[in-house]
JSON list of C-alpha atoms in Angstrom, two decimals:
[
{"chain": "A", "resi": 1, "resn": "MET", "atom": "CA", "xyz": [-0.19, 0.04, -0.07]},
{"chain": "A", "resi": 2, "resn": "LYS", "atom": "CA", "xyz": [2.83, 2.67, 0.92]},
{"chain": "A", "resi": 3, "resn": "ARG", "atom": "CA", "xyz": [4.25, 1.57, -2.49]},
{"chain": "A", "resi": 4, "resn": "ILE", "atom": "CA", "xyz": [1.58, 2.23, -4.63]},
{"chain": "A", "resi": 5, "resn": "LEU", "atom": "CA", "xyz": [1.15, 5.83, -2.38]},
{"chain": "A", "resi": 6, "resn": "PHE", "atom": "CA", "xyz": [4.55, 6.32, -2.78]},
{"chain": "A", "resi": 7, "resn": "ILE", "atom": "CA", "xyz": [4.49, 5.68, -6.82]},
{"chain": "A", "resi": 8, "resn": "LEU", "atom": "CA", "xyz": [0.97, 7.85, -6.94]},
{"chain": "A", "resi": 9, "resn": "VAL", "atom": "CA", "xyz": [2.80, 10.83, -5.16]},
{"chain": "A", "resi": 10, "resn": "ILE", "atom": "CA", "xyz": [5.83, 10.63, -7.67]},
{"chain": "A", "resi": 11, "resn": "ALA", "atom": "CA", "xyz": [3.41, 10.48, -10.65]},
{"chain": "A", "resi": 12, "resn": "ALA", "atom": "CA", "xyz": [1.19, 13.47, -9.52]},
{"chain": "A", "resi": 13, "resn": "SER", "atom": "CA", "xyz": [4.43, 15.79, -8.82]},
{"chain": "A", "resi": 14, "resn": "GLN", "atom": "CA", "xyz": [5.71, 14.75, -12.10]},
{"chain": "A", "resi": 15, "resn": "VAL", "atom": "CA", "xyz": [2.46, 15.79, -13.97]},
{"chain": "A", "resi": 16, "resn": "LYS", "atom": "CA", "xyz": [2.05, 19.43, -11.96]},
{"chain": "A", "resi": 17, "resn": "ALA", "atom": "CA", "xyz": [5.97, 20.19, -12.79]},
{"chain": "A", "resi": 18, "resn": "LYS", "atom": "CA", "xyz": [4.92, 19.22, -16.57]},
{"chain": "A", "resi": 19, "resn": "ASP", "atom": "CA", "xyz": [2.08, 21.33, -16.49]},
{"chain": "A", "resi": 20, "resn": "LEU", "atom": "CA", "xyz": [3.70, 24.35, -15.20]},
{"chain": "A", "resi": 21, "resn": "ARG", "atom": "CA", "xyz": [6.87, 24.04, -16.84]},
{"chain": "A", "resi": 22, "resn": "TRP", "atom": "CA", "xyz": [6.89, 22.08, -20.13]},
{"chain": "A", "resi": 23, "resn": "GLU", "atom": "CA", "xyz": [5.56, 22.84, -23.46]},
{"chain": "A", "resi": 24, "resn": "ASN", "atom": "CA", "xyz": [5.50, 19.60, -24.97]},
{"chain": "A", "resi": 25, "resn": "ASP", "atom": "CA", "xyz": [4.96, 15.88, -24.19]},
{"chain": "A", "resi": 26, "resn": "TYR", "atom": "CA", "xyz": [7.37, 13.36, -25.10]},
{"chain": "A", "resi": 27, "resn": "ASP", "atom": "CA", "xyz": [6.97, 12.26, -28.37]},
{"chain": "A", "resi": 28, "resn": "GLY", "atom": "CA", "xyz": [4.44, 15.28, -28.93]},
{"chain": "A", "resi": 29, "resn": "VAL", "atom": "CA", "xyz": [4.39, 18.42, -30.95]},
{"chain": "A", "resi": 30, "resn": "LEU", "atom": "CA", "xyz": [5.94, 21.63, -29.46]},
{"chain": "A", "resi": 31, "resn": "HIS", "atom": "CA", "xyz": [4.77, 25.43, -30.82]},
{"chain": "A", "resi": 32, "resn": "PHE", "atom": "CA", "xyz": [5.66, 27.70, -28.23]},
{"chain": "A", "resi": 33, "resn": "GLN", "atom": "CA", "xyz": [5.49, 31.16, -29.27]},
{"chain": "A", "resi": 34, "resn": "CYS", "atom": "CA", "xyz": [6.05, 34.48, -27.15]},
{"chain": "A", "resi": 35, "resn": "PRO", "atom": "CA", "xyz": [3.56, 36.96, -26.30]},
{"chain": "A", "resi": 36, "resn": "ALA", "atom": "CA", "xyz": [3.50, 40.12, -29.05]},
{"chain": "A", "resi": 37, "resn": "GLY", "atom": "CA", "xyz": [6.78, 42.08, -28.11]},
{"chain": "A", "resi": 38, "resn": "GLN", "atom": "CA", "xyz": [8.63, 39.74, -26.56]},
{"chain": "A", "resi": 39, "resn": "SER", "atom": "CA", "xyz": [11.58, 37.13, -27.27]},
{"chain": "A", "resi": 40, "resn": "ILE", "atom": "CA", "xyz": [12.89, 34.31, -25.83]},
{"chain": "A", "resi": 41, "resn": "SER", "atom": "CA", "xyz": [15.07, 35.06, -22.73]},
{"chain": "A", "resi": 42, "resn": "LYS", "atom": "CA", "xyz": [15.11, 31.06, -21.03]},
{"chain": "A", "resi": 43, "resn": "ILE", "atom": "CA", "xyz": [15.68, 27.76, -22.83]},
{"chain": "A", "resi": 44, "resn": "SER", "atom": "CA", "xyz": [14.63, 24.60, -20.52]},
{"chain": "A", "resi": 45, "resn": "SER", "atom": "CA", "xyz": [15.23, 21.10, -21.78]},
{"chain": "A", "resi": 46, "resn": "THR", "atom": "CA", "xyz": [15.39, 17.60, -19.91]},
{"chain": "A", "resi": 47, "resn": "HIS", "atom": "CA", "xyz": [15.69, 14.12, -21.93]},
{"chain": "A", "resi": 48, "resn": "HIS", "atom": "CA", "xyz": [14.39, 10.98, -21.37]},
{"chain": "A", "resi": 49, "resn": "ASN", "atom": "CA", "xyz": [16.01, 7.72, -22.30]},
{"chain": "A", "resi": 50, "resn": "HIS", "atom": "CA", "xyz": [12.49, 5.71, -22.67]},
{"chain": "A", "resi": 51, "resn": "HIS", "atom": "CA", "xyz": [11.04, 7.87, -24.59]},
{"chain": "A", "resi": 52, "resn": "GLU", "atom": "CA", "xyz": [14.60, 8.90, -26.51]},
{"chain": "A", "resi": 53, "resn": "ASP", "atom": "CA", "xyz": [13.06, 12.74, -26.57]},
{"chain": "A", "resi": 54, "resn": "ARG", "atom": "CA", "xyz": [13.07, 15.81, -24.72]},
{"chain": "A", "resi": 55, "resn": "LEU", "atom": "CA", "xyz": [10.40, 18.00, -22.94]},
{"chain": "A", "resi": 56, "resn": "TRP", "atom": "CA", "xyz": [11.00, 21.66, -23.72]},
{"chain": "A", "resi": 57, "resn": "GLY", "atom": "CA", "xyz": [9.87, 24.75, -21.73]},
{"chain": "A", "resi": 58, "resn": "PHE", "atom": "CA", "xyz": [10.72, 28.94, -22.61]},
{"chain": "A", "resi": 59, "resn": "GLU", "atom": "CA", "xyz": [10.88, 32.10, -20.68]},
{"chain": "A", "resi": 60, "resn": "CYS", "atom": "CA", "xyz": [10.24, 35.16, -22.36]},
{"chain": "A", "resi": 61, "resn": "LYS", "atom": "CA", "xyz": [11.31, 38.87, -22.05]},
{"chain": "A", "resi": 62, "resn": "ASN", "atom": "CA", "xyz": [10.04, 42.29, -23.32]},
{"chain": "A", "resi": 63, "resn": "THR", "atom": "CA", "xyz": [11.80, 43.06, -26.46]},
{"chain": "A", "resi": 64, "resn": "PHE", "atom": "CA", "xyz": [10.05, 45.41, -28.51]},
{"chain": "A", "resi": 65, "resn": "ASP", "atom": "CA", "xyz": [8.17, 48.96, -28.05]},
{"chain": "A", "resi": 66, "resn": "SER", "atom": "CA", "xyz": [5.96, 48.56, -30.98]},
{"chain": "A", "resi": 67, "resn": "SER", "atom": "CA", "xyz": [4.15, 45.43, -32.81]},
{"chain": "A", "resi": 68, "resn": "PRO", "atom": "CA", "xyz": [6.88, 43.79, -34.88]},
{"chain": "A", "resi": 69, "resn": "ASP", "atom": "CA", "xyz": [7.15, 41.89, -37.75]},
{"chain": "A", "resi": 70, "resn": "CYS", "atom": "CA", "xyz": [7.67, 38.34, -37.46]},
{"chain": "A", "resi": 71, "resn": "HIS", "atom": "CA", "xyz": [7.28, 34.79, -39.67]},
{"chain": "A", "resi": 72, "resn": "TRP", "atom": "CA", "xyz": [7.80, 31.63, -39.15]},
{"chain": "A", "resi": 73, "resn": "THR", "atom": "CA", "xyz": [10.39, 29.55, -41.07]},
{"chain": "A", "resi": 74, "resn": "TYR", "atom": "CA", "xyz": [10.01, 26.52, -42.90]},
{"chain": "A", "resi": 75, "resn": "TYR", "atom": "CA", "xyz": [12.01, 23.02, -41.05]},
{"chain": "A", "resi": 76, "resn": "VAL", "atom": "CA", "xyz": [15.34, 23.98, -41.11]},
{"chain": "A", "resi": 77, "resn": "ASN", "atom": "CA", "xyz": [16.36, 19.84, -40.59]},
{"chain": "A", "resi": 78, "resn": "ASP", "atom": "CA", "xyz": [15.63, 16.88, -41.78]},
{"chain": "A", "resi": 79, "resn": "PHE", "atom": "CA", "xyz": [16.03, 13.78, -39.12]},
{"chain": "A", "resi": 80, "resn": "ASP", "atom": "CA", "xyz": [19.16, 13.14, -37.83]},
{"chain": "A", "resi": 81, "resn": "GLN", "atom": "CA", "xyz": [20.85, 16.29, -39.43]},
{"chain": "A", "resi": 82, "resn": "GLU", "atom": "CA", "xyz": [23.15, 18.72, -37.96]},
{"chain": "A", "resi": 83, "resn": "PHE", "atom": "CA", "xyz": [22.02, 22.47, -38.61]},
{"chain": "A", "resi": 84, "resn": "SER", "atom": "CA", "xyz": [23.09, 25.80, -37.78]},
{"chain": "A", "resi": 85, "resn": "PHE", "atom": "CA", "xyz": [19.89, 28.34, -37.70]},
{"chain": "A", "resi": 86, "resn": "GLU", "atom": "CA", "xyz": [20.16, 32.28, -37.57]},
{"chain": "A", "resi": 87, "resn": "CYS", "atom": "CA", "xyz": [17.18, 34.47, -37.95]},
{"chain": "A", "resi": 88, "resn": "PRO", "atom": "CA", "xyz": [17.53, 37.16, -40.99]},
{"chain": "A", "resi": 89, "resn": "SER", "atom": "CA", "xyz": [19.49, 40.14, -40.11]},
{"chain": "A", "resi": 90, "resn": "ASN", "atom": "CA", "xyz": [18.52, 42.29, -37.17]},
{"chain": "A", "resi": 91, "resn": "TYR", "atom": "CA", "xyz": [15.52, 39.59, -36.19]},
{"chain": "A", "resi": 92, "resn": "VAL", "atom": "CA", "xyz": [15.36, 37.71, -32.59]},
{"chain": "A", "resi": 93, "resn": "LEU", "atom": "CA", "xyz": [14.14, 34.52, -32.15]},
{"chain": "A", "resi": 94, "resn": "SER", "atom": "CA", "xyz": [10.75, 34.52, -30.63]},
{"chain": "A", "resi": 95, "resn": "GLY", "atom": "CA", "xyz": [9.31, 31.15, -31.04]},
{"chain": "A", "resi": 96, "resn": "MET", "atom": "CA", "xyz": [9.99, 27.25, -31.46]},
{"chain": "A", "resi": 97, "resn": "GLU", "atom": "CA", "xyz": [8.20, 24.71, -33.22]},
{"chain": "A", "resi": 98, "resn": "SER", "atom": "CA", "xyz": [8.85, 20.93, -33.56]},
{"chain": "A", "resi": 99, "resn": "TYR", "atom": "CA", "xyz": [7.57, 17.24, -34.06]},
{"chain": "A", "resi": 100, "resn": "HIS", "atom": "CA", "xyz": [9.29, 14.11, -32.84]},
{"chain": "A", "resi": 101, "resn": "GLU", "atom": "CA", "xyz": [9.25, 10.76, -34.95]},
{"chain": "A", "resi": 102, "resn": "ASN", "atom": "CA", "xyz": [10.08, 7.29, -33.23]},
{"chain": "A", "resi": 103, "resn": "LYS", "atom": "CA", "xyz": [11.50, 5.71, -35.92]},
{"chain": "A", "resi": 104, "resn": "HIS", "atom": "CA", "xyz": [14.07, 8.51, -35.96]},
{"chain": "A", "resi": 105, "resn": "GLU", "atom": "CA", "xyz": [14.00, 9.68, -32.11]},
{"chain": "A", "resi": 106, "resn": "ASP", "atom": "CA", "xyz": [14.41, 13.06, -33.31]},
{"chain": "A", "resi": 107, "resn": "ARG", "atom": "CA", "xyz": [12.79, 15.78, -34.17]},
{"chain": "A", "resi": 108, "resn": "ARG", "atom": "CA", "xyz": [12.49, 18.62, -36.99]},
{"chain": "A", "resi": 109, "resn": "TRP", "atom": "CA", "xyz": [12.23, 22.43, -36.47]},
{"chain": "A", "resi": 110, "resn": "LYS", "atom": "CA", "xyz": [11.65, 25.92, -37.34]},
{"chain": "A", "resi": 111, "resn": "PHE", "atom": "CA", "xyz": [11.86, 29.12, -35.69]},
{"chain": "A", "resi": 112, "resn": "TYR", "atom": "CA", "xyz": [9.72, 32.50, -35.31]},
{"chain": "A", "resi": 113, "resn": "CYS", "atom": "CA", "xyz": [11.79, 35.32, -35.93]},
{"chain": "A", "resi": 114, "resn": "CYS", "atom": "CA", "xyz": [10.66, 38.87, -35.16]},
{"chain": "A", "resi": 115, "resn": "ARG", "atom": "CA", "xyz": [12.08, 42.27, -35.42]},
{"chain": "A", "resi": 116, "resn": "ILE", "atom": "CA", "xyz": [11.16, 46.21, -35.84]},
{"chain": "A", "resi": 117, "resn": "ASN", "atom": "CA", "xyz": [12.89, 48.59, -38.15]},
{"chain": "A", "resi": 118, "resn": "ASN", "atom": "CA", "xyz": [14.54, 50.70, -35.83]},
{"chain": "A", "resi": 119, "resn": "PHE", "atom": "CA", "xyz": [17.32, 48.24, -34.32]},
{"chain": "A", "resi": 120, "resn": "CYS", "atom": "CA", "xyz": [20.11, 46.35, -35.64]},
{"chain": "A", "resi": 121, "resn": "ASN", "atom": "CA", "xyz": [22.30, 43.34, -33.87]},
{"chain": "A", "resi": 122, "resn": "SER", "atom": "CA", "xyz": [25.87, 44.01, -32.95]},
{"chain": "A", "resi": 123, "resn": "ASN", "atom": "CA", "xyz": [28.09, 41.93, -30.91]},
{"chain": "A", "resi": 124, "resn": "CYS", "atom": "CA", "xyz": [27.25, 38.51, -32.33]},
{"chain": "A", "resi": 125, "resn": "GLN", "atom": "CA", "xyz": [28.51, 35.11, -30.49]},
{"chain": "A", "resi": 126, "resn": "TRP", "atom": "CA", "xyz": [27.77, 31.54, -30.52]},
{"chain": "A", "resi": 127, "resn": "THR", "atom": "CA", "xyz": [27.88, 29.50, -26.81]},
{"chain": "A", "resi": 128, "resn": "PRO", "atom": "CA", "xyz": [30.00, 26.09, -26.54]},
{"chain": "A", "resi": 129, "resn": "TYR", "atom": "CA", "xyz": [27.39, 23.66, -26.23]},
{"chain": "A", "resi": 130, "resn": "VAL", "atom": "CA", "xyz": [25.17, 24.10, -23.40]},
{"chain": "A", "resi": 131, "resn": "ASN", "atom": "CA", "xyz": [24.68, 20.11, -22.84]},
{"chain": "A", "resi": 132, "resn": "ASN", "atom": "CA", "xyz": [25.65, 16.82, -22.93]},
{"chain": "A", "resi": 133, "resn": "PHE", "atom": "CA", "xyz": [23.66, 14.11, -24.43]},
{"chain": "A", "resi": 134, "resn": "ASP", "atom": "CA", "xyz": [21.17, 12.90, -21.99]},
{"chain": "A", "resi": 135, "resn": "GLU", "atom": "CA", "xyz": [21.52, 15.85, -19.79]},
{"chain": "A", "resi": 136, "resn": "THR", "atom": "CA", "xyz": [18.89, 18.13, -18.66]},
{"chain": "A", "resi": 137, "resn": "PHE", "atom": "CA", "xyz": [19.69, 22.33, -18.90]},
{"chain": "A", "resi": 138, "resn": "ASP", "atom": "CA", "xyz": [18.90, 25.75, -18.18]},
{"chain": "A", "resi": 139, "resn": "PHE", "atom": "CA", "xyz": [20.00, 28.26, -20.68]},
{"chain": "A", "resi": 140, "resn": "TYR", "atom": "CA", "xyz": [19.47, 31.88, -19.83]},
{"chain": "A", "resi": 141, "resn": "ILE", "atom": "CA", "xyz": [20.53, 34.43, -22.27]},
{"chain": "A", "resi": 142, "resn": "PRO", "atom": "CA", "xyz": [22.69, 37.13, -21.04]},
{"chain": "A", "resi": 143, "resn": "THR", "atom": "CA", "xyz": [21.33, 40.36, -19.57]},
{"chain": "A", "resi": 144, "resn": "GLN", "atom": "CA", "xyz": [21.33, 42.91, -22.59]},
{"chain": "A", "resi": 145, "resn": "ASN", "atom": "CA", "xyz": [21.30, 40.25, -24.75]},
{"chain": "A", "resi": 146, "resn": "TYR", "atom": "CA", "xyz": [18.97, 38.67, -27.50]},
{"chain": "A", "resi": 147, "resn": "LEU", "atom": "CA", "xyz": [18.41, 35.50, -28.84]},
{"chain": "A", "resi": 148, "resn": "VAL", "atom": "CA", "xyz": [18.90, 35.00, -32.49]},
{"chain": "A", "resi": 149, "resn": "GLY", "atom": "CA", "xyz": [19.78, 31.27, -33.64]},
{"chain": "A", "resi": 150, "resn": "THR", "atom": "CA", "xyz": [20.51, 27.66, -32.32]},
{"chain": "A", "resi": 151, "resn": "GLY", "atom": "CA", "xyz": [22.69, 25.09, -33.81]},
{"chain": "A", "resi": 152, "resn": "SER", "atom": "CA", "xyz": [22.24, 21.31, -32.86]},
{"chain": "A", "resi": 153, "resn": "TYR", "atom": "CA", "xyz": [23.51, 18.04, -33.87]},
{"chain": "A", "resi": 154, "resn": "HIS", "atom": "CA", "xyz": [22.03, 14.29, -33.30]},
{"chain": "A", "resi": 155, "resn": "ASN", "atom": "CA", "xyz": [24.11, 11.21, -32.13]},
{"chain": "A", "resi": 156, "resn": "ASN", "atom": "CA", "xyz": [22.30, 8.06, -32.79]},
{"chain": "A", "resi": 157, "resn": "HIS", "atom": "CA", "xyz": [23.74, 6.21, -30.04]},
{"chain": "A", "resi": 158, "resn": "HIS", "atom": "CA", "xyz": [22.17, 8.48, -27.44]},
{"chain": "A", "resi": 159, "resn": "GLU", "atom": "CA", "xyz": [18.94, 9.29, -29.47]},
{"chain": "A", "resi": 160, "resn": "ASP", "atom": "CA", "xyz": [19.72, 13.04, -28.29]},
{"chain": "A", "resi": 161, "resn": "ARG", "atom": "CA", "xyz": [20.88, 16.25, -29.73]},
{"chain": "A", "resi": 162, "resn": "ARG", "atom": "CA", "xyz": [23.49, 18.47, -28.13]},
{"chain": "A", "resi": 163, "resn": "TRP", "atom": "CA", "xyz": [22.53, 22.59, -28.41]},
{"chain": "A", "resi": 164, "resn": "LYS", "atom": "CA", "xyz": [24.33, 25.78, -28.81]},
{"chain": "A", "resi": 165, "resn": "TYR", "atom": "CA", "xyz": [22.89, 29.44, -28.62]},
{"chain": "A", "resi": 166, "resn": "PHE", "atom": "CA", "xyz": [23.72, 32.46, -30.85]},
{"chain": "A", "resi": 167, "resn": "TYR", "atom": "CA", "xyz": [23.03, 35.51, -29.25]},
{"chain": "A", "resi": 168, "resn": "CYS", "atom": "CA", "xyz": [23.59, 39.55, -30.05]},
{"chain": "A", "resi": 169, "resn": "THR", "atom": "CA", "xyz": [23.05, 42.74, -28.65]},
{"chain": "A", "resi": 170, "resn": "ARG", "atom": "CA", "xyz": [20.77, 45.29, -30.02]},
{"chain": "A", "resi": 171, "resn": "ASN", "atom": "CA", "xyz": [21.35, 48.87, -30.78]},
{"chain": "A", "resi": 172, "resn": "ARG", "atom": "CA", "xyz": [19.00, 51.27, -32.37]},
{"chain": "A", "resi": 173, "resn": "CYS", "atom": "CA", "xyz": [20.10, 52.31, -36.30]}
]
């Protein structure tokens, strides 16, 4: 009886954590878009070896004083393929979408990029990879910077991806 109660408590805490933090289910579609006028400020992810997939969570910060010009990209990768993606010049990243396929145990990705005309990106730099395979991570975009791209490669042995991010400062132009 105690074992069943313990399992129910663990299961309830996992459901509650998912409801509060994660934007997708394992093997499910991820569709995240910051509220109007904002861009991504934090990315969280955890990998599960049974599902061979990741849960994803995001936070956003105020970025635009007026309504930005935004668009979704096409898918930037095929399954098991490395990619390096940057929003167009002077855009910032405000959303991500992906779907998982069990055959490949991987995801295809597309991105939501936004800009306003009077700001330009400068002093851009890539992070090193922020995770190892099968590892949970939280990546905070550095203060006074804005996320503009991401890169990733997949490993079939681990059935997971490593991630790096591209960010810039923004100046009036």
